[in-house]
Coordinates of N, CA and C in Angstrom, one line a residue:
M1 N -26.1 22.3 -2.7 CA -25.3 21.6 -1.8 C -24.1 22.4 -1.4
T2 N -24.1 23.2 -0.3 CA -23.0 24.1 0.0 C -21.7 23.4 0.2
S3 N -21.7 22.2 0.8 CA -20.5 21.5 1.0 C -19.7 21.2 -0.3
G4 N -20.5 20.8 -1.3 CA -19.8 20.5 -2.6 C -19.3 21.8 -3.3
W5 N -20.1 22.9 -3.1 CA -19.7 24.2 -3.5 C -18.3 24.6 -2.9
R6 N -18.2 24.4 -1.6 CA -16.9 24.7 -0.9 C -15.8 23.9 -1.5
L7 N -16.1 22.6 -1.6 CA -15.0 21.7 -2.1 C -14.6 22.0 -3.5
S8 N -15.5 22.4 -4.3 CA -15.2 22.6 -5.7 C -14.2 23.9 -5.8
L9 N -14.4 24.8 -4.9 CA -13.5 26.0 -4.9 C -12.3 25.8 -4.0
A10 N -12.2 24.6 -3.4 CA -11.1 24.3 -2.4 C -11.2 25.3 -1.2
L11 N -12.4 25.6 -0.8 CA -12.6 26.5 0.3 C -12.9 25.6 1.6
I12 N -11.9 24.8 1.9 CA -11.9 24.0 3.1 C -10.7 24.3 3.9
P13 N -10.7 24.0 5.2 CA -9.6 24.4 6.1 C -8.2 24.0 5.5
A14 N -7.3 24.9 5.5 CA -6.0 24.6 4.9 C -4.9 24.2 6.0
R15 N -5.3 24.2 7.2 CA -4.3 23.9 8.3 C -4.0 22.4 8.2
P16 N -2.9 21.9 8.8 CA -2.5 20.5 8.8 C -3.6 19.7 9.4
S17 N -3.7 18.4 9.0 CA -4.6 17.5 9.6 C -4.4 17.3 11.1
S18 N -5.5 17.0 11.8 CA -5.4 16.8 13.2 C -4.8 15.5 13.6
F19 N -4.5 14.7 12.6 CA -3.9 13.4 12.9 C -3.0 13.1 11.7
E20 N -2.0 12.1 11.9 CA -1.1 11.8 10.8 C -1.8 11.2 9.6
S21 N -1.7 11.8 8.4 CA -2.3 11.2 7.3 C -1.6 11.7 6.0
A22 N -1.4 10.8 5.1 CA -0.8 11.2 3.8 C -1.8 11.4 2.7
L23 N -3.1 11.4 3.2 CA -4.2 11.5 2.2 C -4.2 12.9 1.6
T24 N -4.3 12.9 0.2 CA -4.4 14.2 -0.5 C -5.8 14.3 -1.1
L25 N -6.1 15.6 -1.5 CA -7.4 15.8 -2.1 C -7.7 15.0 -3.3
D26 N -6.7 14.9 -4.2 CA -6.9 14.1 -5.4 C -7.0 12.6 -5.1
A27 N -6.5 12.1 -4.0 CA -6.6 10.7 -3.6 C -8.0 10.4 -3.2
T28 N -8.9 11.3 -3.0 CA -10.3 11.0 -2.7 C -11.1 10.5 -3.9
R29 N -10.5 10.5 -5.0 CA -11.2 10.0 -6.2 C -10.7 8.5 -6.4
D30 N -11.7 7.6 -6.4 CA -11.3 6.2 -6.8 C -10.8 6.2 -8.2
P31 N -9.6 5.6 -8.4 CA -9.1 5.6 -9.8 C -9.9 4.8 -10.8
T32 N -10.8 4.0 -10.3 CA -11.7 3.3 -11.3 C -12.8 4.2 -11.8
Y33 N -13.0 5.4 -11.2 CA -14.0 6.3 -11.7 C -13.4 7.1 -12.9
Q34 N -14.0 7.0 -14.1 CA -13.4 7.6 -15.3 C -14.3 8.6 -15.9
S35 N -15.5 8.8 -15.4 CA -16.4 9.8 -16.0 C -17.4 10.4 -15.0
G36 N -18.1 11.4 -15.4 CA -19.1 12.0 -14.4 C -18.6 13.0 -13.5
F37 N -17.4 13.5 -13.8 CA -16.8 14.5 -12.9 C -15.8 15.4 -13.7
W38 N -15.3 16.5 -13.1 CA -14.4 17.3 -13.8 C -13.0 16.7 -13.6
T39 N -12.3 16.6 -14.7 CA -11.1 15.8 -14.7 C -9.8 16.6 -14.7
H40 N -9.8 17.9 -14.8 CA -8.6 18.7 -15.0 C -7.8 18.9 -13.7
D41 N -6.5 19.1 -13.9 CA -5.6 19.3 -12.8 C -5.9 20.6 -12.1
V42 N -5.8 20.6 -10.8 CA -6.0 21.8 -9.9 C -4.8 21.9 -9.0
P43 N -4.1 23.1 -8.9 CA -3.0 23.2 -8.0 C -3.5 22.9 -6.5
G44 N -2.8 21.9 -5.9 CA -3.2 21.5 -4.6 C -4.3 20.4 -4.6
G45 N -4.8 20.1 -5.7 CA -5.8 19.1 -5.8 C -7.3 19.5 -5.5
M46 N -8.2 18.7 -5.8 CA -9.6 19.0 -5.5 C -10.3 17.7 -5.0
H47 N -11.1 17.9 -3.9 CA -11.8 16.7 -3.4 C -12.8 16.2 -4.4
Y48 N -13.0 14.9 -4.5 CA -13.8 14.3 -5.5 C -15.2 14.8 -5.5
Q49 N -15.8 15.1 -4.3 CA -17.1 15.6 -4.3 C -17.2 17.0 -4.9
G50 N -16.1 17.8 -4.8 CA -16.1 19.1 -5.5 C -16.0 18.9 -7.0
R51 N -15.3 17.9 -7.5 CA -15.2 17.6 -8.9 C -16.6 17.2 -9.4
R52 N -17.4 16.5 -8.6 CA -18.7 16.1 -9.1 C -19.7 17.2 -9.0
W53 N -19.6 18.1 -8.0 CA -20.6 19.1 -7.7 C -20.9 20.0 -8.8
G54 N -19.8 20.7 -9.3 CA -20.1 21.8 -10.2 C -19.6 21.6 -11.6
F55 N -18.9 20.5 -11.8 CA -18.2 20.4 -13.1 C -18.5 19.1 -13.8
S56 N -19.6 18.5 -13.4 CA -20.0 17.3 -14.1 C -20.8 17.6 -15.4
P57 N -20.5 17.0 -16.5 CA -21.2 17.3 -17.7 C -22.7 17.0 -17.6
A58 N -23.1 16.1 -16.7 CA -24.5 15.8 -16.5 C -25.2 16.7 -15.5
D59 N -24.4 17.6 -14.9 CA -24.9 18.6 -13.9 C -25.7 17.8 -12.8
I60 N -25.0 16.9 -12.1 CA -25.7 16.0 -11.2 C -26.4 16.8 -10.1
Y61 N -25.9 17.9 -9.6 CA -26.4 18.6 -8.5 C -27.2 19.9 -9.0
D62 N -27.5 20.0 -10.3 CA -28.4 21.1 -10.8 C -27.7 22.4 -10.4
T63 N -26.5 22.6 -10.7 CA -25.7 23.8 -10.3 C -25.7 24.9 -11.3
A64 N -26.3 24.7 -12.4 CA -26.3 25.7 -13.5 C -26.7 27.0 -13.0
N65 N -27.7 27.1 -12.1 CA -28.2 28.4 -11.6 C -27.2 29.1 -10.7
T66 N -26.4 28.3 -10.0 CA -25.3 28.9 -9.2 C -24.3 29.5 -10.1
F67 N -23.9 28.8 -11.2 CA -23.0 29.4 -12.1 C -23.6 30.7 -12.7
K68 N -24.8 30.6 -13.1 CA -25.5 31.7 -13.8 C -25.6 33.0 -12.9
S69 N -25.7 32.7 -11.6 CA -25.8 33.8 -10.6 C -24.5 34.6 -10.6
Y70 N -23.4 34.0 -11.0 CA -22.1 34.7 -11.0 C -21.7 35.1 -12.5
G71 N -22.7 35.0 -13.4 CA -22.5 35.4 -14.7 C -21.7 34.5 -15.6
I72 N -21.8 33.2 -15.2 CA -21.0 32.2 -16.0 C -22.0 31.1 -16.5
E73 N -21.8 30.7 -17.7 CA -22.6 29.6 -18.2 C -21.9 28.3 -17.9
G74 N -22.5 27.4 -17.1 CA -21.9 26.2 -16.7 C -23.0 25.3 -16.2
P75 N -22.6 24.1 -15.8 CA -21.3 23.5 -15.8 C -20.8 23.1 -17.2
A76 N -19.5 23.0 -17.3 CA -18.9 22.6 -18.6 C -17.6 21.9 -18.3
E77 N -17.0 21.3 -19.3 CA -15.8 20.5 -19.1 C -14.5 21.2 -19.2
G78 N -14.5 22.4 -19.8 CA -13.2 23.1 -20.1 C -12.4 23.3 -18.9
P79 N -11.0 23.3 -19.1 CA -10.1 23.5 -17.9 C -10.1 24.9 -17.4
E80 N -10.6 25.9 -18.2 CA -10.7 27.3 -17.7 C -11.9 27.6 -16.8
L81 N -12.8 26.7 -16.7 CA -14.1 27.0 -16.1 C -13.9 27.4 -14.6
R82 N -13.1 26.6 -13.9 CA -12.9 26.8 -12.5 C -12.3 28.2 -12.2
E83 N -11.3 28.5 -13.0 CA -10.6 29.8 -12.9 C -11.6 30.9 -13.1
E84 N -12.5 30.8 -14.1 CA -13.5 31.8 -14.3 C -14.4 31.9 -13.1
L85 N -14.8 30.8 -12.5 CA -15.7 30.8 -11.3 C -15.0 31.4 -10.1
L86 N -13.7 31.1 -9.9 CA -13.0 31.6 -8.8 C -12.9 33.2 -8.9
A87 N -12.7 33.6 -10.1 CA -12.5 35.0 -10.4 C -13.9 35.8 -10.2
A88 N -15.0 35.1 -10.5 CA -16.3 35.7 -10.4 C -16.8 35.8 -9.0
V89 N -16.5 34.8 -8.1 CA -17.0 34.8 -6.8 C -16.4 35.9 -5.9
P90 N -17.1 36.8 -5.3 CA -16.5 37.8 -4.5 C -15.8 37.3 -3.3
V91 N -14.8 38.1 -2.9 CA -14.0 37.7 -1.7 C -14.9 37.4 -0.5
A92 N -15.9 38.2 -0.3 CA -16.8 38.1 0.9 C -17.5 36.7 0.8
H93 N -17.9 36.3 -0.4 CA -18.6 35.0 -0.5 C -17.6 33.9 -0.2
K94 N -16.4 34.0 -0.7 CA -15.4 33.0 -0.4 C -15.1 32.9 1.1
E95 N -15.0 34.0 1.7 CA -14.7 34.0 3.2 C -15.9 33.4 3.9
L96 N -17.1 33.6 3.5 CA -18.3 33.1 4.2 C -18.3 31.5 4.0
L97 N -18.0 31.0 2.8 CA -18.0 29.6 2.6 C -16.9 28.9 3.3
A98 N -15.7 29.6 3.3 CA -14.5 29.0 4.0 C -14.7 28.9 5.5
G99 N -15.4 29.9 6.0 CA -15.6 30.0 7.5 C -16.7 29.2 8.1
M100 N -17.5 28.6 7.2 CA -18.7 27.9 7.7 C -18.3 26.7 8.6
H101 N -19.1 26.6 9.7 CA -18.9 25.4 10.6 C -19.5 24.2 9.9
W102 N -18.9 23.0 10.2 CA -19.5 21.7 9.7 C -20.5 21.2 10.7
V103 N -20.6 21.7 11.9 CA -21.6 21.3 12.8 C -21.9 22.5 13.7
V104 N -23.2 22.8 14.0 CA -23.6 23.9 14.9 C -24.3 23.2 16.1
E105 N -23.8 23.6 17.3 CA -24.4 23.1 18.5 C -24.9 24.2 19.4
L106 N -26.2 24.1 19.7 CA -26.9 25.1 20.4 C -27.6 24.6 21.7
E107 N -27.9 25.5 22.6 CA -28.7 25.1 23.8 C -30.0 26.1 23.7
C108 N -31.1 25.5 24.0 CA -32.4 26.2 23.9 C -33.1 26.0 25.2
T109 N -33.5 27.2 25.8 CA -34.2 27.1 27.1 C -35.6 26.7 26.9
R110 N -36.0 25.7 27.7 CA -37.4 25.2 27.6 C -38.4 26.1 28.3
F111 N -39.6 26.1 27.9 CA -40.6 26.8 28.5 C -41.2 26.1 29.8
D112 N -41.0 24.8 29.9 CA -41.6 24.0 30.9 C -40.7 23.8 32.1
G113 N -39.6 24.5 32.2 CA -38.7 24.4 33.3 C -37.8 23.2 33.3
H114 N -37.8 22.3 32.3 CA -36.9 21.2 32.3 C -35.5 21.6 31.9
D115 N -34.6 20.6 31.9 CA -33.2 21.0 31.5 C -33.2 21.6 30.1
P116 N -32.2 22.4 29.8 CA -32.1 23.0 28.5 C -32.0 21.9 27.4
L117 N -32.6 22.2 26.3 CA -32.6 21.3 25.1 C -31.4 21.6 24.3
K118 N -30.6 20.6 24.1 CA -29.4 20.8 23.2 C -29.7 20.4 21.8
I119 N -29.3 21.2 20.8 CA -29.6 21.0 19.4 C -28.3 20.9 18.6
V120 N -28.2 19.8 17.8 CA -27.0 19.6 17.0 C -27.5 19.7 15.5
C121 N -26.9 20.6 14.7 CA -27.3 20.7 13.3 C -26.1 20.3 12.4
V122 N -26.4 19.3 11.5 CA -25.4 18.8 10.6 C -26.1 18.7 9.2
H123 N -25.4 18.9 8.2 CA -26.0 19.0 6.8 C -26.9 17.8 6.6
A124 N -26.4 16.5 6.7 CA -27.1 15.3 6.4 C -27.5 14.6 7.7
G125 N -26.7 14.6 8.7 CA -26.9 13.8 9.9 C -25.6 13.2 10.4
L126 N -25.8 12.3 11.4 CA -24.7 11.5 11.9 C -24.9 10.1 11.8
S127 N -23.9 9.3 11.6 CA -24.0 7.8 11.4 C -24.3 7.2 12.8
A128 N -25.4 6.5 12.9 CA -25.7 5.8 14.2 C -24.8 4.7 14.5
D129 N -24.0 4.2 13.5 CA -23.1 3.1 13.7 C -21.7 3.5 14.2
K130 N -21.4 4.8 14.3 CA -20.1 5.2 14.7 C -20.2 6.1 16.0
D131 N -19.1 6.2 16.7 CA -19.1 6.9 17.9 C -19.5 8.4 17.7
A132 N -20.5 8.8 18.4 CA -21.1 10.2 18.2 C -20.1 11.2 18.6
A133 N -19.4 11.1 19.7 CA -18.4 12.1 20.1 C -17.3 12.2 19.1
A134 N -16.8 11.1 18.6 CA -15.7 11.2 17.6 C -16.2 11.9 16.3
Q135 N -17.4 11.6 15.9 CA -17.9 12.3 14.7 C -18.1 13.8 14.9
L136 N -18.6 14.2 16.1 CA -18.8 15.6 16.4 C -17.4 16.3 16.5
E137 N -16.4 15.7 17.1 CA -15.1 16.3 17.2 C -14.5 16.5 15.8
A138 N -14.6 15.5 15.0 CA -14.1 15.6 13.6 C -14.8 16.8 12.8
L139 N -16.1 16.9 13.0 CA -16.8 18.0 12.4 C -16.4 19.3 12.9
R140 N -16.2 19.4 14.2 CA -15.8 20.7 14.8 C -14.4 21.1 14.2
L141 N -13.5 20.1 14.1 CA -12.2 20.4 13.5 C -12.2 20.6 12.0
R142 N -13.3 20.3 11.3 CA -13.5 20.4 9.9 C -12.4 19.7 9.1
D143 N -12.1 18.5 9.6 CA -11.0 17.7 9.0 C -11.5 16.5 8.2
W144 N -11.6 16.7 6.9 CA -12.1 15.7 6.0 C -11.3 14.4 6.0
R145 N -10.0 14.5 6.5 CA -9.2 13.3 6.4 C -9.5 12.3 7.5
M146 N -10.2 12.6 8.5 CA -10.5 11.8 9.7 C -11.4 10.6 9.3
P147 N -10.9 9.4 9.4 CA -11.7 8.2 9.0 C -13.1 8.1 9.5
V148 N -13.4 8.6 10.7 CA -14.7 8.5 11.3 C -15.8 9.3 10.4
L149 N -15.3 10.2 9.6 CA -16.2 10.9 8.7 C -16.5 10.2 7.4
H150 N -15.7 9.2 7.0 CA -15.8 8.6 5.7 C -16.9 7.6 5.7
E151 N -17.8 7.7 4.7 CA -18.9 6.8 4.6 C -18.5 5.4 4.1
R152 N -18.7 4.4 4.9 CA -18.3 3.0 4.6 C -16.9 2.9 4.1
G153 N -16.0 3.7 4.7 CA -14.6 3.6 4.4 C -14.2 4.3 3.2
Q154 N -15.1 5.0 2.5 CA -14.8 5.7 1.2 C -14.4 7.1 1.5
V155 N -13.1 7.4 1.2 CA -12.6 8.7 1.5 C -13.3 9.8 0.6
A156 N -13.9 9.4 -0.5 CA -14.6 10.3 -1.4 C -15.9 10.8 -0.8
R157 N -16.5 10.2 0.2 CA -17.8 10.6 0.8 C -17.7 10.9 2.2
I158 N -18.0 12.2 2.5 CA -18.1 12.6 3.9 C -19.5 12.3 4.4
E159 N -19.7 11.4 5.3 CA -21.0 10.9 5.6 C -22.0 11.9 6.1
A160 N -21.4 12.9 6.9 CA -22.3 13.9 7.5 C -22.8 14.9 6.4
F161 N -22.1 14.9 5.2 CA -22.5 15.8 4.1 C -23.4 15.0 3.1
S162 N -23.1 13.8 2.8 CA -23.7 13.1 1.7 C -24.4 11.8 2.0
G163 N -24.4 11.4 3.3 CA -25.0 10.1 3.7 C -26.5 10.1 3.5
R164 N -27.1 8.9 3.3 CA -28.5 8.8 3.1 C -29.1 8.0 4.2
T165 N -29.3 6.7 4.0 CA -30.0 5.8 4.9 C -29.2 5.7 6.3
T166 N -27.9 5.8 6.2 CA -27.1 5.6 7.4 C -27.2 6.8 8.4
V167 N -27.8 7.9 8.0 CA -27.8 9.1 8.8 C -29.3 9.6 9.0
L168 N -30.3 8.8 8.7 CA -31.7 9.2 8.8 C -32.1 9.3 10.2
R169 N -31.7 8.4 11.1 CA -32.2 8.4 12.4 C -31.2 9.2 13.3
N170 N -31.7 9.6 14.5 CA -30.8 10.2 15.4 C -29.8 9.2 16.0
H171 N -28.7 9.6 16.5 CA -27.7 8.7 17.1 C -28.2 8.3 18.5
P172 N -28.1 7.1 18.8 CA -28.6 6.6 20.1 C -28.0 7.4 21.3
A173 N -26.7 7.8 21.2 CA -26.1 8.5 22.3 C -26.7 9.9 22.4
L174 N -27.1 10.5 21.3 CA -27.8 11.8 21.4 C -29.2 11.7 21.9
V175 N -29.9 10.7 21.6 CA -31.2 10.4 22.1 C -31.2 10.3 23.6
E176 N -30.2 9.5 24.1 CA -30.0 9.2 25.5 C -29.7 10.5 26.2
G177 N -28.9 11.4 25.6 CA -28.5 12.6 26.2 C -29.5 13.8 26.0
N178 N -30.7 13.4 25.4 CA -31.8 14.4 25.2 C -31.2 15.5 24.2
V179 N -30.5 15.1 23.2 CA -30.0 16.0 22.2 C -30.8 15.8 20.9
V180 N -31.3 16.9 20.3 CA -32.0 16.9 19.0 C -31.0 17.0 17.9
L181 N -31.2 16.2 16.9 CA -30.4 16.2 15.7 C -31.2 16.8 14.5
V182 N -30.7 17.9 14.0 CA -31.4 18.6 12.9 C -30.6 18.6 11.6
S183 N -31.2 18.3 10.5 CA -30.5 18.4 9.2 C -31.5 18.8 8.1
G184 N -30.9 19.0 6.9 CA -31.7 19.1 5.7 C -31.3 17.9 4.8
H185 N -30.9 18.2 3.6 CA -30.3 17.2 2.7 C -31.2 16.2 2.0
H186 N -32.2 15.7 2.7 CA -32.8 14.4 2.3 C -34.1 14.7 1.4
G187 N -34.4 15.9 1.1 CA -35.6 16.1 0.2 C -36.9 15.7 0.8
T188 N -37.0 15.8 2.1 CA -38.2 15.5 2.8 C -38.3 16.3 4.1
C189 N -39.5 16.2 4.8 CA -39.6 16.8 6.1 C -40.1 15.7 7.1
I190 N -39.3 15.4 8.0 CA -39.6 14.4 9.0 C -39.4 15.0 10.4
I191 N -40.4 15.0 11.2 CA -40.3 15.5 12.6 C -40.7 14.4 13.5
D192 N -39.7 13.9 14.2 CA -39.9 12.7 15.1 C -39.4 13.1 16.5
R193 N -40.3 13.5 17.3 CA -40.0 14.0 18.6 C -39.5 12.8 19.5
S194 N -40.0 11.6 19.3 CA -39.6 10.5 20.1 C -38.2 10.1 19.9
D195 N -37.7 10.3 18.6 CA -36.3 10.1 18.3 C -35.4 11.3 18.4
Q196 N -36.1 12.4 18.7 CA -35.3 13.7 18.8 C -34.7 14.1 17.5
R197 N -35.4 13.8 16.4 CA -34.8 14.0 15.1 C -35.7 14.9 14.2
A198 N -35.1 15.9 13.5 CA -35.8 16.7 12.6 C -35.0 16.8 11.3
I199 N -35.7 16.5 10.2 CA -35.2 16.6 8.8 C -36.1 17.7 8.2
V200 N -35.5 18.8 7.8 CA -36.3 19.9 7.3 C -35.8 20.3 5.9
D201 N -36.4 19.6 4.9 CA -35.9 19.8 3.6 C -36.9 19.3 2.6
E202 N -38.2 19.6 2.8 CA -39.2 19.0 2.0 C -39.1 19.2 0.5
H203 N -38.5 20.3 0.1 CA -38.5 20.6 -1.3 C -37.1 20.4 -1.9
G204 N -36.2 20.0 -1.1 CA -34.8 19.7 -1.7 C -34.2 20.8 -2.4
G205 N -34.4 22.1 -2.0 CA -33.8 23.2 -2.6 C -34.5 23.7 -3.8
L206 N -35.6 23.0 -4.2 CA -36.3 23.4 -5.4 C -37.7 24.0 -5.2
G207 N -37.9 24.5 -4.0 CA -39.2 25.1 -3.7 C -39.0 26.0 -2.4
P208 N -40.1 26.3 -1.7 CA -40.0 27.1 -0.5 C -38.9 26.5 0.5
I209 N -38.2 27.4 1.1 CA -37.2 27.1 2.1 C -37.9 26.9 3.5
Q210 N -37.5 25.8 4.2 CA -38.1 25.5 5.5 C -37.1 25.8 6.6
A211 N -37.7 26.0 7.8 CA -36.9 26.1 9.0 C -37.7 25.6 10.2
I212 N -37.1 25.3 11.3 CA -37.8 24.8 12.4 C -37.5 25.7 13.6
I213 N -38.5 25.9 14.4 CA -38.4 26.8 15.6 C -38.4 25.9 16.9
F214 N -37.5 26.1 17.7 CA -37.4 25.4 19.0 C -37.6 26.4 20.1
P215 N -38.2 26.0 21.3 CA -38.5 24.6 21.6 C -39.9 24.1 21.2
E216 N -40.6 24.9 20.3 CA -41.9 24.5 19.9 C -42.0 23.3 18.9
W217 N -40.8 23.1 18.2 CA -40.8 22.1 17.1 C -41.7 22.6 16.0
D218 N -41.9 23.8 15.7 CA -42.8 24.3 14.7 C -42.0 24.5 13.4
V219 N -42.5 23.9 12.3 CA -41.8 24.1 11.0 C -42.5 25.2 10.2
I220 N -41.7 26.1 9.7 CA -42.2 27.2 8.9 C -41.6 27.2 7.5
S221 N -42.3 27.8 6.5 CA -41.8 27.8 5.2 C -41.8 29.2 4.6
S222 N -40.9 29.5 3.7 CA -40.9 30.8 3.0 C -42.1 31.0 2.1

């Protein structure tokens, strides 16, 4: 889960929020949560999803292989672990993670002469119950503080990164505008041309990697 990886290393945009907010990274953790995450202090704070991603004693996201790839045995609970990881990750990798877009929007020329096909790619999807334009704008700004991104009002969950049932379908406004919504995240492969929706993640990161080719809608695997 690349979003959790970025959050655990605090590789998220550092510029001021696009709207007035006193929300801090550490405030994303519900104070009633007492276990299942990394508890140690971090200068500037850490988003709750980052605390869960790589530093949970239960290894919720199966991140041990990521740690191992940088020569570190993890995850673990010690306060020194994050500093070891930060030191081990090359600058080029940090720059790549920090610069990643939260949404990618593309236009694809059709073979049949119809209007160009617009494609929106988001990690998990968009909530069909919220304004599509507002969600897309918040994702373009990469601003985790914006309420439209919070799942069911929970600041700890960015719905476009970690939503499940609420983001399975395409947004009605995108369907109406002939916009295809593509994501991974869900551990399945669903191609629904009537809904203009593609979920390409059959193996959930534990098997061959999938991709989809447009405008043919062909799914290929490694």
